[in-house]
Structures are given as C-alpha cells and as structure tokens.
Amino acid sequence: MSLLSRMFAAPAVDEVADEVSAALSGLACPEEREPVAPPCEPAAALPAPPAERPWLPDGPTGLGTSAARALLPPPAEPDRPAPGPADGPGTGAGPRPGDPVPGLYCPPAVPADPAKVAEVDRRLEAWAHDLDLFPPEWAGDFAGFQVGRAVVLQHPAAASLERLVVAGKLLVAENVVDDCYCEDYGGSPIGLGGRLIIAQSALDPLHSADGYQQQWHEGLGADAPLRSYADAMRAFREIASPSQVTRFVHDMARLHLGYLAEGAWAQTRTTPPVWKYLVMRQFNNFRPCLSIVDAVDGYELSEPFYSRPEVQRVTALACNATTLVNDLYSFTKEMAVDEHHLNLPVVIAAEDRGGLKEAYLKAVDIHNEIMHAFENEAAVLAAHNPVLARYTTGLAAWVAGNHEWHHTNTYRYSLPNYW
Ligand SMILES: CC(C)=CCC/C(C)=C(\C)COP(=O)(O)OP(=O)(O)O
Ligand SMILES: [Mg+2]
C-alpha cells in the first residue's frame, strides 16, 4: 500500500511519520532563506526583527520556529467563547450574528491589528480606484467585503505590509473575476470559457507574433477583471520567486476549471452527487490564496518539497476545509438568490432526499473530518522539517483567519436558524 493510500486510510500517525521521514529525508532541506529584496521593495520592508513585529503570537519567533508556535495554545477569543457541545443543535442557544457555526471545528485566528487593517484597506481602495475596478454603486460592497481584515487575519506572519497589500490585490482581483464573469455582478455560465481563457492570459502571458502580442497587451485593459488580474499579477511577480509564480498560475488555472464546471452544471441544471460536487469544490476553491502563504511570509517552500505527494495532500485538505467553510457561511446568502445554487448542504439534501437542516449539519461534520485530517497529517510533516513546519503553520493560520473573517463578516454572511 503506497504512502499516500496509507495516509488516505488514516492509519496511526506515527506509522505515517516514519514513512514521511524516509520519503522526505531523501530531499536536502534547503536553508530557509529570505529572498533578496526585489527593487520595488525597500530593504526596510523586509522582515523586521521579531521584537518589532507585534502582531505575531507570543512565544518563539524567527525562522524555523513556526512549528513551535504551532504547538502553542491558540490565543483565546477575547470576547466570544468557542461553541461547545452545550451550544449544539436543538438546544435553543442559537448563534448570535457574528458567532461561529455551532459544532464547526476550527482553531481561533491570530487577532487582526486594526491599524494594519486600516492601512491595507486604504492602499487597496486607492489601487482599485486607480484601476477603475468598480462603479461607485459597488463601493458599499467593497467596504463590506473587508479585504484588509481578511488578509491580515489570513497572513499573521506576513513579512511586510507591502506583501499583505499584494495578497489583498490578488484577493480583490479573484473576487472581481468571480463576481463579474461567473456570478453576482453580471456573471453567467454562457460564454464563460471565452472570458476565462483571456483572464488566464493576464496571469500567464501570451508569447506570439509581435503584432498580435501587442493586441493582447492592449486587450488586457478591456474590463475590470482583466485589469485587476494583470496588475495584481505584476505586483505578485515582484515579491515571488519564479517557481512560486508558476505554482500560483497553475492554481489559478485549477480555479478557472472549477468555475467552468460549476457553470456547466448551472447551464444543464445538474445537481451532482456529493462526491462530484466535492471534486468541483476542490478546484473552485480558495487554493490560490493559500498557495502564496510562503511568498507573503517572505520565504520559499522550494518546488521539490511543494511537489511531494504528502505536501500536495495536506495543502488540498487545508484548501478544501476552508472552502467548505464558505459553503456553510454563504448558505443563506446563496439560497436567498437561487435555491438551486450549488453548495455542500444543497447537494447532500438532494442525494439523501432529506431536509436542508439535516444536510447542513452533515456538511459541518464533513468539514470537521477534513479539518482533522489536515491537522493530523500536517503535524507529521511539520515534525520532520522546519521549512514544512513553517509552511503548514502558514496554511493553518490562513484557515483560521479565513474562518474568523467569514463568521464575523455579518455584512456578507449570516447563519440559518438551525439551532
Ligand atoms: C478568493 C478566491 C480564490 C476565490 C475563488 C473562489 C471563490 C469565489 C470562493 C471559494 C468563494 O466561494 P463563493 O463563490 O461561494 O463566494 P461567496 O459565497 O459569494 O463568498
Ligand atoms: Mg459561497
């Protein structure tokens, strides 16, 4: 039985640990290295000494200590007890606006520094305005999205404010493309492939005869989605290594494939079996956000490590868990617009021929199973290599931050009255 299938069968963690250790020991552990500051980023913006980075959690800091930090007790939520068994379904102690889904397992996030959030928001709003990304009537939704708070929560160990702003530009661009090409702001499955292939070229440039390449370059200014992708990608190229750029371009192609599958099922009014939905959601997924955690934190998980099946699996588990969190928190928003909008509770209810409430609660259990698998298998990787410890800690921080952003963003999301 291969290591991967053995992991999939969820054996004892120490059995896998020996296998992973043997598998990874064949790879020279690259020294953790801070990339040379690209010309655009002043040296001062590079990681400050730990003492000057107040937003890091208490405990050991600095290169290679992230595994130790991962073992620290998570910071307690200052004003909100985590939901417990007593808050489970049917007890009447229903969640308040801003509370997490009762019974959903996700460790608390590192609290967001309000000053940092405000500065990131200020820079992103100016960037979006300069690129003419949205009309004035969308300004409320832009503010309500709370992009600055999202990226500060998702990247607590970001190496600089500039890198946080790059993560924010990518997050804005990804949502502009999703909203304008696929969903809420004029999106449609009709003709989606033609729009997305040009969008992909804003990330993955055309190389062709001069005349047509010039037309392509001019074409990238044609609409807000293209302008946002092109400029956010330019900013990412300035902070990332060539292999990190290639990784991101691949993950965006996966995302677009997921959009196309979702759109195809919308066109044919198909409600897929749960397993096929989970396949689609592994591609229509937050993965492009998680695959940049090393670049935002100012180091590189080198390609030989990143491409290991074990690392790919742990990355996919984290991405799937955090994307299903979106299904759970956006459920009421999506049902209000279209009762056939595909999300995990809807496809479970169809397959089980049951009610949406039972399906929703089952979706929470599915999320929790994936989340525990991520944590168990990430711990095995982290124990064997400091670079992998730093990377898996970054994934875990993104998952925790994204959950905090979802459950506290009462402008965008609300919970069903199932408890
Ligand atoms: C930020 C990013 C990479 C988004 C890609 C895919 C995406 C938009 C999601 C995973 C969020 O899902 P959804 O389309 O359901 O968005 P909302 O529920 O409207 O927040
Ligand atoms: Mg959603």
Coordinates of C-alpha atoms and ligand atoms in Angstrom, one line a residue:
M1 CA 0.0 0.0 0.0
S2 CA 1.5 3.3 -1.1
L3 CA 2.3 6.1 1.5
L4 CA -0.5 8.2 0.0
S5 CA -3.1 5.4 0.1
R6 CA -1.9 4.6 3.6
M7 CA -2.5 8.2 4.6
F8 CA -5.9 8.2 3.0
A9 CA -6.8 5.2 5.1
A10 CA -5.9 7.4 8.1
P11 CA -3.6 5.0 9.8
A12 CA -1.8 5.7 13.1
V13 CA 0.0 9.0 12.7
D14 CA 3.4 7.6 13.9
E15 CA 3.3 4.9 11.2
V16 CA 2.9 7.6 8.6
A17 CA 5.6 9.6 10.4
D18 CA 8.2 7.0 9.7
E19 CA 7.2 6.8 6.1
V20 CA 7.2 10.5 5.6
S21 CA 10.5 10.9 7.3
A22 CA 12.0 8.3 5.0
A23 CA 10.4 9.9 2.0
L24 CA 11.4 13.4 2.9
S25 CA 14.9 12.5 4.1
G26 CA 15.9 12.0 0.5
L27 CA 15.5 15.7 -0.1
A28 CA 18.2 18.1 1.0
C29 CA 16.4 20.5 3.4
P30 CA 17.0 23.9 1.7
E31 CA 18.2 26.5 4.1
E32 CA 15.4 28.9 4.9
R33 CA 16.4 31.9 3.1
E34 CA 14.9 35.4 2.9
P35 CA 14.7 36.3 -0.8
V36 CA 16.8 39.2 -1.9
A37 CA 14.5 42.3 -1.7
P38 CA 13.2 43.0 -5.3
P39 CA 14.0 46.5 -6.5
C40 CA 10.4 47.7 -5.7
E41 CA 10.6 46.7 -2.0
P42 CA 12.9 48.7 0.2
A43 CA 15.1 46.6 2.4
A44 CA 13.4 48.2 5.4
A45 CA 10.2 46.4 4.3
L46 CA 11.8 43.0 4.8
P47 CA 11.1 41.1 7.9
A48 CA 11.8 43.2 10.9
P49 CA 13.4 41.6 14.0
P50 CA 10.8 39.6 15.9
A51 CA 10.6 42.3 18.6
E52 CA 9.3 44.8 16.1
R53 CA 6.6 42.5 14.8
P54 CA 4.0 43.0 17.5
W55 CA 1.3 41.1 15.6
L56 CA 3.0 37.7 15.9
P57 CA 1.6 35.5 18.7
D58 CA 3.6 35.2 21.9
G59 CA 6.3 32.6 22.1
P60 CA 9.3 31.7 19.9
T61 CA 9.6 33.7 16.7
G62 CA 12.0 33.8 13.9
L63 CA 13.0 31.4 11.1
G64 CA 12.2 27.8 11.7
T65 CA 10.3 28.3 14.9
S66 CA 6.9 28.3 13.4
A67 CA 6.4 24.6 14.3
A68 CA 7.0 25.5 18.0
R69 CA 4.5 28.3 17.7
A70 CA 2.0 25.9 16.1
L71 CA 2.2 23.9 19.4
L72 CA 1.4 26.9 21.5
P73 CA -2.1 27.0 22.9
P74 CA -4.2 29.0 20.4
P75 CA -4.9 32.6 21.5
A76 CA -8.3 32.6 23.4
E77 CA -11.0 34.6 21.6
P78 CA -11.1 37.7 23.8
D79 CA -14.9 38.2 23.8
R80 CA -16.5 35.1 22.5
P81 CA -16.5 31.6 24.0
A82 CA -15.9 29.0 21.3
P83 CA -19.1 27.0 20.7
G84 CA -19.2 23.8 22.7
P85 CA -21.5 20.7 23.0
A86 CA -23.9 22.7 25.0
D87 CA -24.4 25.0 22.1
G88 CA -25.1 22.2 19.7
P89 CA -28.2 22.0 17.5
G90 CA -31.6 21.9 19.1
T91 CA -30.5 23.4 22.4
G92 CA -32.2 26.8 21.7
A93 CA -28.9 28.6 22.5
G94 CA -28.7 29.6 18.8
P95 CA -25.7 31.5 17.5
R96 CA -25.8 35.3 17.5
P97 CA -24.9 37.4 14.5
G98 CA -21.1 37.0 14.2
D99 CA -21.0 33.8 16.1
P100 CA -19.3 30.7 14.5
V101 CA -21.4 27.7 13.3
P102 CA -22.1 25.6 16.4
G103 CA -20.0 22.4 16.3
L104 CA -17.7 23.6 13.5
Y105 CA -14.1 22.8 14.3
C106 CA -11.6 25.5 13.6
P107 CA -8.9 26.9 15.9
P108 CA -9.1 30.6 16.6
A109 CA -7.2 33.1 14.5
V110 CA -4.4 35.5 15.5
P111 CA -6.3 38.7 16.1
A112 CA -6.0 41.3 13.4
D113 CA -4.2 44.6 14.2
P114 CA -6.7 47.3 13.4
A115 CA -4.1 49.8 12.4
K116 CA -2.7 47.3 9.9
V117 CA -6.2 46.5 8.6
A118 CA -6.9 50.2 8.0
E119 CA -3.6 50.8 6.2
V120 CA -4.1 47.8 3.9
D121 CA -7.7 48.9 3.2
R122 CA -6.5 52.4 2.4
R123 CA -3.9 51.2 -0.1
L124 CA -6.3 48.6 -1.7
E125 CA -9.1 51.1 -2.1
A126 CA -6.7 53.6 -3.8
W127 CA -5.4 50.8 -6.1
A128 CA -9.0 49.7 -7.0
H129 CA -9.9 53.3 -7.8
D130 CA -6.8 53.9 -9.9
L131 CA -7.7 50.8 -12.0
D132 CA -11.3 51.7 -12.2
L133 CA -12.3 48.3 -10.8
F134 CA -15.8 49.0 -9.8
P135 CA -18.5 51.7 -10.2
P136 CA -19.5 53.9 -7.3
E137 CA -22.6 51.8 -6.6
W138 CA -20.4 48.9 -5.6
A139 CA -18.4 50.9 -3.1
G140 CA -20.5 49.6 -0.2
D141 CA -19.9 46.0 -1.2
F142 CA -16.2 46.7 -1.5
A143 CA -16.1 48.1 2.0
G144 CA -18.4 45.4 3.3
F145 CA -16.1 42.7 2.0
Q146 CA -13.4 43.9 4.5
V147 CA -10.5 42.8 2.3
G148 CA -7.9 44.4 4.6
R149 CA -9.2 42.5 7.6
A150 CA -9.3 39.3 5.6
V151 CA -5.7 39.3 4.5
V152 CA -4.4 40.5 7.9
L153 CA -6.3 37.6 9.6
Q154 CA -5.2 35.1 6.9
H155 CA -1.5 36.1 7.0
P156 CA -0.5 36.8 10.6
A157 CA 3.2 36.2 9.9
A158 CA 3.4 38.4 6.7
A159 CA 6.9 39.7 6.3
S160 CA 5.8 43.2 5.4
L161 CA 2.8 45.5 4.8
E162 CA 3.7 45.5 1.1
R163 CA 3.3 41.8 0.9
L164 CA 0.0 41.9 2.7
V165 CA -1.2 44.5 0.1
V166 CA -0.1 42.1 -2.7
A167 CA -2.2 39.4 -1.1
G168 CA -5.1 41.8 -0.9
K169 CA -4.8 42.8 -4.6
L170 CA -4.9 39.2 -5.6
L171 CA -7.9 38.6 -3.3
V172 CA -9.8 41.6 -4.8
A173 CA -8.9 40.5 -8.4
E174 CA -10.1 36.9 -7.8
N175 CA -13.4 38.1 -6.4
V176 CA -13.9 40.7 -9.2
V177 CA -13.4 38.0 -11.8
D178 CA -15.7 35.6 -9.9
D179 CA -18.4 38.3 -9.5
C180 CA -18.2 39.8 -12.9
Y181 CA -17.6 36.7 -15.1
C182 CA -19.4 34.0 -13.0
E183 CA -21.8 35.3 -10.5
D184 CA -23.4 38.3 -8.8
Y185 CA -22.3 41.3 -10.9
G186 CA -23.4 40.3 -14.4
G187 CA -21.7 36.9 -14.5
S188 CA -23.1 34.0 -16.4
P189 CA -22.1 30.4 -17.4
I190 CA -22.9 31.4 -21.0
G191 CA -19.6 32.2 -22.8
L192 CA -17.7 31.8 -19.5
G193 CA -14.9 29.8 -21.1
G194 CA -14.1 32.5 -23.6
R195 CA -13.9 35.1 -20.9
L196 CA -11.8 33.0 -18.5
I197 CA -9.2 32.0 -21.2
I198 CA -8.3 35.6 -21.7
A199 CA -8.3 36.2 -17.9
Q200 CA -5.9 33.3 -17.5
S201 CA -3.6 35.0 -20.0
A202 CA -3.5 38.1 -17.7
L203 CA -1.6 35.8 -15.3
D204 CA 0.1 33.5 -17.9
P205 CA 1.2 35.8 -20.7
L206 CA 0.7 35.3 -24.4
H207 CA 4.0 34.7 -26.3
S208 CA 3.4 35.2 -30.0
A209 CA 4.0 37.3 -33.1
D210 CA 4.7 40.9 -32.2
G211 CA 1.6 42.4 -33.7
Y212 CA -0.8 40.0 -32.0
Q213 CA 1.1 40.2 -28.7
Q214 CA 0.6 44.0 -28.8
Q215 CA -3.1 43.5 -29.4
W216 CA -3.2 41.0 -26.5
H217 CA -1.5 43.5 -24.2
E218 CA -4.0 46.2 -25.1
G219 CA -6.8 43.7 -24.7
L220 CA -5.9 43.3 -21.0
G221 CA -7.2 46.7 -20.3
A222 CA -10.7 45.9 -21.7
D223 CA -12.5 45.4 -18.4
A224 CA -12.1 45.5 -14.7
P225 CA -11.5 41.7 -14.2
L226 CA -8.6 41.8 -16.7
R227 CA -7.1 45.0 -15.4
S228 CA -7.3 43.6 -11.8
Y229 CA -5.7 40.3 -12.7
A230 CA -2.9 41.9 -14.8
D231 CA -1.9 44.4 -12.2
A232 CA -2.2 42.1 -9.2
M233 CA -0.1 39.6 -11.0
R234 CA 2.5 42.2 -11.8
A235 CA 2.7 43.0 -8.1
F236 CA 2.9 39.3 -7.1
R237 CA 5.8 38.7 -9.6
E238 CA 7.8 41.4 -7.7
I239 CA 7.7 39.5 -4.4
A240 CA 7.6 35.9 -5.5
S241 CA 10.2 33.5 -7.0
P242 CA 9.7 32.1 -10.5
S243 CA 8.6 28.8 -9.0
Q244 CA 6.1 30.5 -6.7
V245 CA 4.7 32.4 -9.7
T246 CA 4.4 29.1 -11.7
R247 CA 2.7 27.5 -8.7
F248 CA 0.2 30.3 -8.5
V249 CA -0.5 30.4 -12.3
H250 CA -1.2 26.6 -12.1
D251 CA -3.6 27.1 -9.1
M252 CA -5.5 29.8 -10.9
A253 CA -5.9 27.5 -13.9
R254 CA -7.4 25.0 -11.5
L255 CA -9.7 27.7 -10.1
H256 CA -10.9 28.6 -13.6
L257 CA -11.6 24.9 -14.4
G258 CA -13.7 24.8 -11.2
Y259 CA -15.7 27.9 -12.4
L260 CA -16.3 26.2 -15.7
A261 CA -17.6 23.0 -14.1
E262 CA -19.9 25.0 -11.8
G263 CA -21.1 27.0 -14.8
A264 CA -21.7 23.8 -16.9
W265 CA -23.8 22.3 -14.1
A266 CA -25.7 25.6 -13.8
Q267 CA -26.4 25.6 -17.5
T268 CA -27.7 22.0 -17.5
R269 CA -29.4 22.4 -14.1
T270 CA -27.4 19.5 -12.8
T271 CA -27.3 18.7 -9.1
P272 CA -24.3 16.3 -8.9
P273 CA -23.8 13.6 -6.4
V274 CA -21.9 14.8 -3.3
W275 CA -18.6 13.3 -4.4
K276 CA -18.7 15.1 -7.7
Y277 CA -19.5 18.3 -6.0
L278 CA -16.5 17.9 -3.7
V279 CA -14.3 17.4 -6.8
M280 CA -15.6 20.6 -8.3
R281 CA -15.1 22.5 -5.0
Q282 CA -11.5 21.3 -4.8
F283 CA -10.9 23.3 -7.9
N284 CA -13.4 26.2 -7.4
N285 CA -11.5 26.8 -4.2
F286 CA -9.5 29.3 -2.1
R287 CA -6.3 27.4 -3.0
P288 CA -4.7 30.3 -4.9
C289 CA -4.9 32.2 -1.6
L290 CA -3.2 29.5 0.4
S291 CA -0.6 28.7 -2.2
I292 CA 1.0 32.1 -1.6
V293 CA 1.5 31.8 2.2
D294 CA 5.3 31.3 1.8
A295 CA 5.7 34.3 -0.6
V296 CA 3.6 36.6 1.7
D297 CA 5.7 35.4 4.8
G298 CA 8.9 36.2 2.9
Y299 CA 10.4 32.7 2.3
E300 CA 10.0 29.9 -0.2
L301 CA 8.9 26.3 0.2
S302 CA 11.0 25.0 -2.7
E303 CA 9.4 23.2 -5.6
P304 CA 10.9 19.7 -4.7
F305 CA 9.2 20.0 -1.3
Y306 CA 6.0 21.6 -2.5
S307 CA 5.5 18.9 -5.2
R308 CA 5.8 16.0 -2.7
P309 CA 2.5 14.0 -2.7
E310 CA 2.3 14.3 1.1
V311 CA 2.6 18.1 0.8
Q312 CA 0.1 18.3 -2.0
R313 CA -2.4 16.3 0.0
V314 CA -2.0 18.4 3.1
T315 CA -2.3 21.5 1.0
A316 CA -5.5 20.2 -0.7
L317 CA -7.0 19.2 2.7
A318 CA -6.5 22.7 4.1
C319 CA -7.9 24.3 1.0
N320 CA -10.9 22.1 0.9
A321 CA -11.7 22.6 4.6
T322 CA -11.5 26.4 4.3
T323 CA -13.6 26.4 1.1
L324 CA -16.4 24.3 2.7
V325 CA -16.4 27.0 5.5
N326 CA -17.5 29.4 2.7
D327 CA -20.3 27.0 1.8
L328 CA -21.6 27.0 5.4
Y329 CA -21.4 30.7 5.9
S330 CA -22.7 31.8 2.5
F331 CA -25.5 29.2 2.5
T332 CA -28.3 31.7 3.4
K333 CA -27.0 34.3 1.0
E334 CA -26.9 31.8 -1.8
M335 CA -30.3 30.3 -1.1
A336 CA -31.8 33.7 -1.0
V337 CA -30.6 34.3 -4.6
D338 CA -31.1 30.9 -6.1
E339 CA -32.4 27.8 -4.2
H340 CA -30.5 25.6 -6.7
H341 CA -27.2 27.4 -6.2
L342 CA -24.7 24.5 -5.6
N343 CA -23.1 24.3 -2.2
L344 CA -22.4 21.3 0.1
P345 CA -25.7 21.3 2.0
V346 CA -27.8 21.5 -1.2
V347 CA -26.1 18.5 -2.8
I348 CA -26.3 16.5 0.4
A349 CA -30.0 17.2 0.7
A350 CA -30.6 16.1 -2.9
E351 CA -28.5 12.9 -2.5
D352 CA -30.0 12.0 0.8
R353 CA -33.5 13.1 -0.3
G354 CA -33.7 14.9 3.1
G355 CA -34.1 18.3 4.5
L356 CA -31.7 21.2 4.3
K357 CA -31.2 21.4 8.0
E358 CA -30.0 17.8 8.3
A359 CA -27.9 18.3 5.3
Y360 CA -26.3 21.4 6.7
L361 CA -25.4 19.7 9.9
K362 CA -23.9 16.8 7.9
A363 CA -21.9 19.3 6.0
V364 CA -20.4 20.6 9.2
D365 CA -19.3 17.0 10.1
I366 CA -17.8 16.6 6.6
H367 CA -15.9 19.8 7.1
N368 CA -14.7 18.7 10.5
E369 CA -13.4 15.3 9.2
I370 CA -11.4 17.1 6.5
M371 CA -10.1 19.7 9.0
H372 CA -8.9 17.0 11.5
A373 CA -7.2 15.1 8.6
F374 CA -5.4 18.3 7.7
E375 CA -4.2 18.9 11.2
N376 CA -3.1 15.3 11.8
E377 CA -1.2 15.0 8.6
A378 CA 0.3 18.5 8.7
A379 CA 1.7 17.6 12.2
V380 CA 3.6 14.7 10.7
L381 CA 5.1 16.9 8.0
A382 CA 5.9 19.7 10.5
A383 CA 7.7 17.3 12.9
H384 CA 10.2 16.4 10.2
N385 CA 11.3 19.6 8.7
P386 CA 11.4 23.2 9.8
V387 CA 10.5 24.6 6.3
L388 CA 7.5 22.3 6.2
A389 CA 6.6 23.3 9.8
R390 CA 6.6 27.0 8.7
Y391 CA 4.6 26.2 5.6
T392 CA 1.9 24.1 7.4
T393 CA 1.7 26.7 10.1
G394 CA 1.0 29.2 7.4
L395 CA -1.7 27.0 5.9
A396 CA -3.3 26.6 9.4
A397 CA -3.1 30.3 10.0
W398 CA -4.9 31.0 6.7
V399 CA -7.6 28.5 7.5
A400 CA -8.1 30.0 11.0
G401 CA -8.1 33.6 9.7
N402 CA -10.5 32.8 6.9
H403 CA -12.9 31.3 9.3
E404 CA -12.7 34.3 11.6
W405 CA -13.3 36.6 8.6
H406 CA -16.3 34.5 7.5
H407 CA -18.1 34.2 10.8
T408 CA -17.5 37.9 11.8
N409 CA -18.4 39.4 8.4
T410 CA -22.1 40.0 9.2
Y411 CA -22.3 42.3 6.2
R412 CA -21.8 39.4 3.7
Y413 CA -22.9 36.3 5.7
S414 CA -25.5 35.0 8.2
L415 CA -26.3 31.6 9.6
P416 CA -29.6 29.7 9.1
N417 CA -31.8 29.3 12.2
Y418 CA -31.0 25.7 12.6
W419 CA -30.1 25.8 16.3
Ligands
LIG1 C1 -10.6 34.3 -3.3 C2 -10.7 33.2 -4.2 C3 -9.5 32.5 -4.7 C4 -11.9 32.9 -4.6 C5 -12.1 31.8 -5.5 C6 -13.3 31.0 -5.4 C7 -14.4 31.6 -4.6 C8 -15.0 32.9 -5.1 C9 -14.7 31.1 -3.4 C10 -14.1 29.9 -3.0 C11 -15.8 31.7 -2.6 O1 -16.9 30.9 -2.9 P1 -18.2 31.6 -3.5 O2 -18.2 31.8 -4.9 O3 -19.4 30.8 -3.0 O4 -18.2 33.1 -2.8 P2 -19.3 33.7 -1.7 O5 -20.1 32.6 -1.1 O6 -20.2 34.6 -2.5 O7 -18.4 34.4 -0.7
MG2 MG -20.3 30.6 -1.3

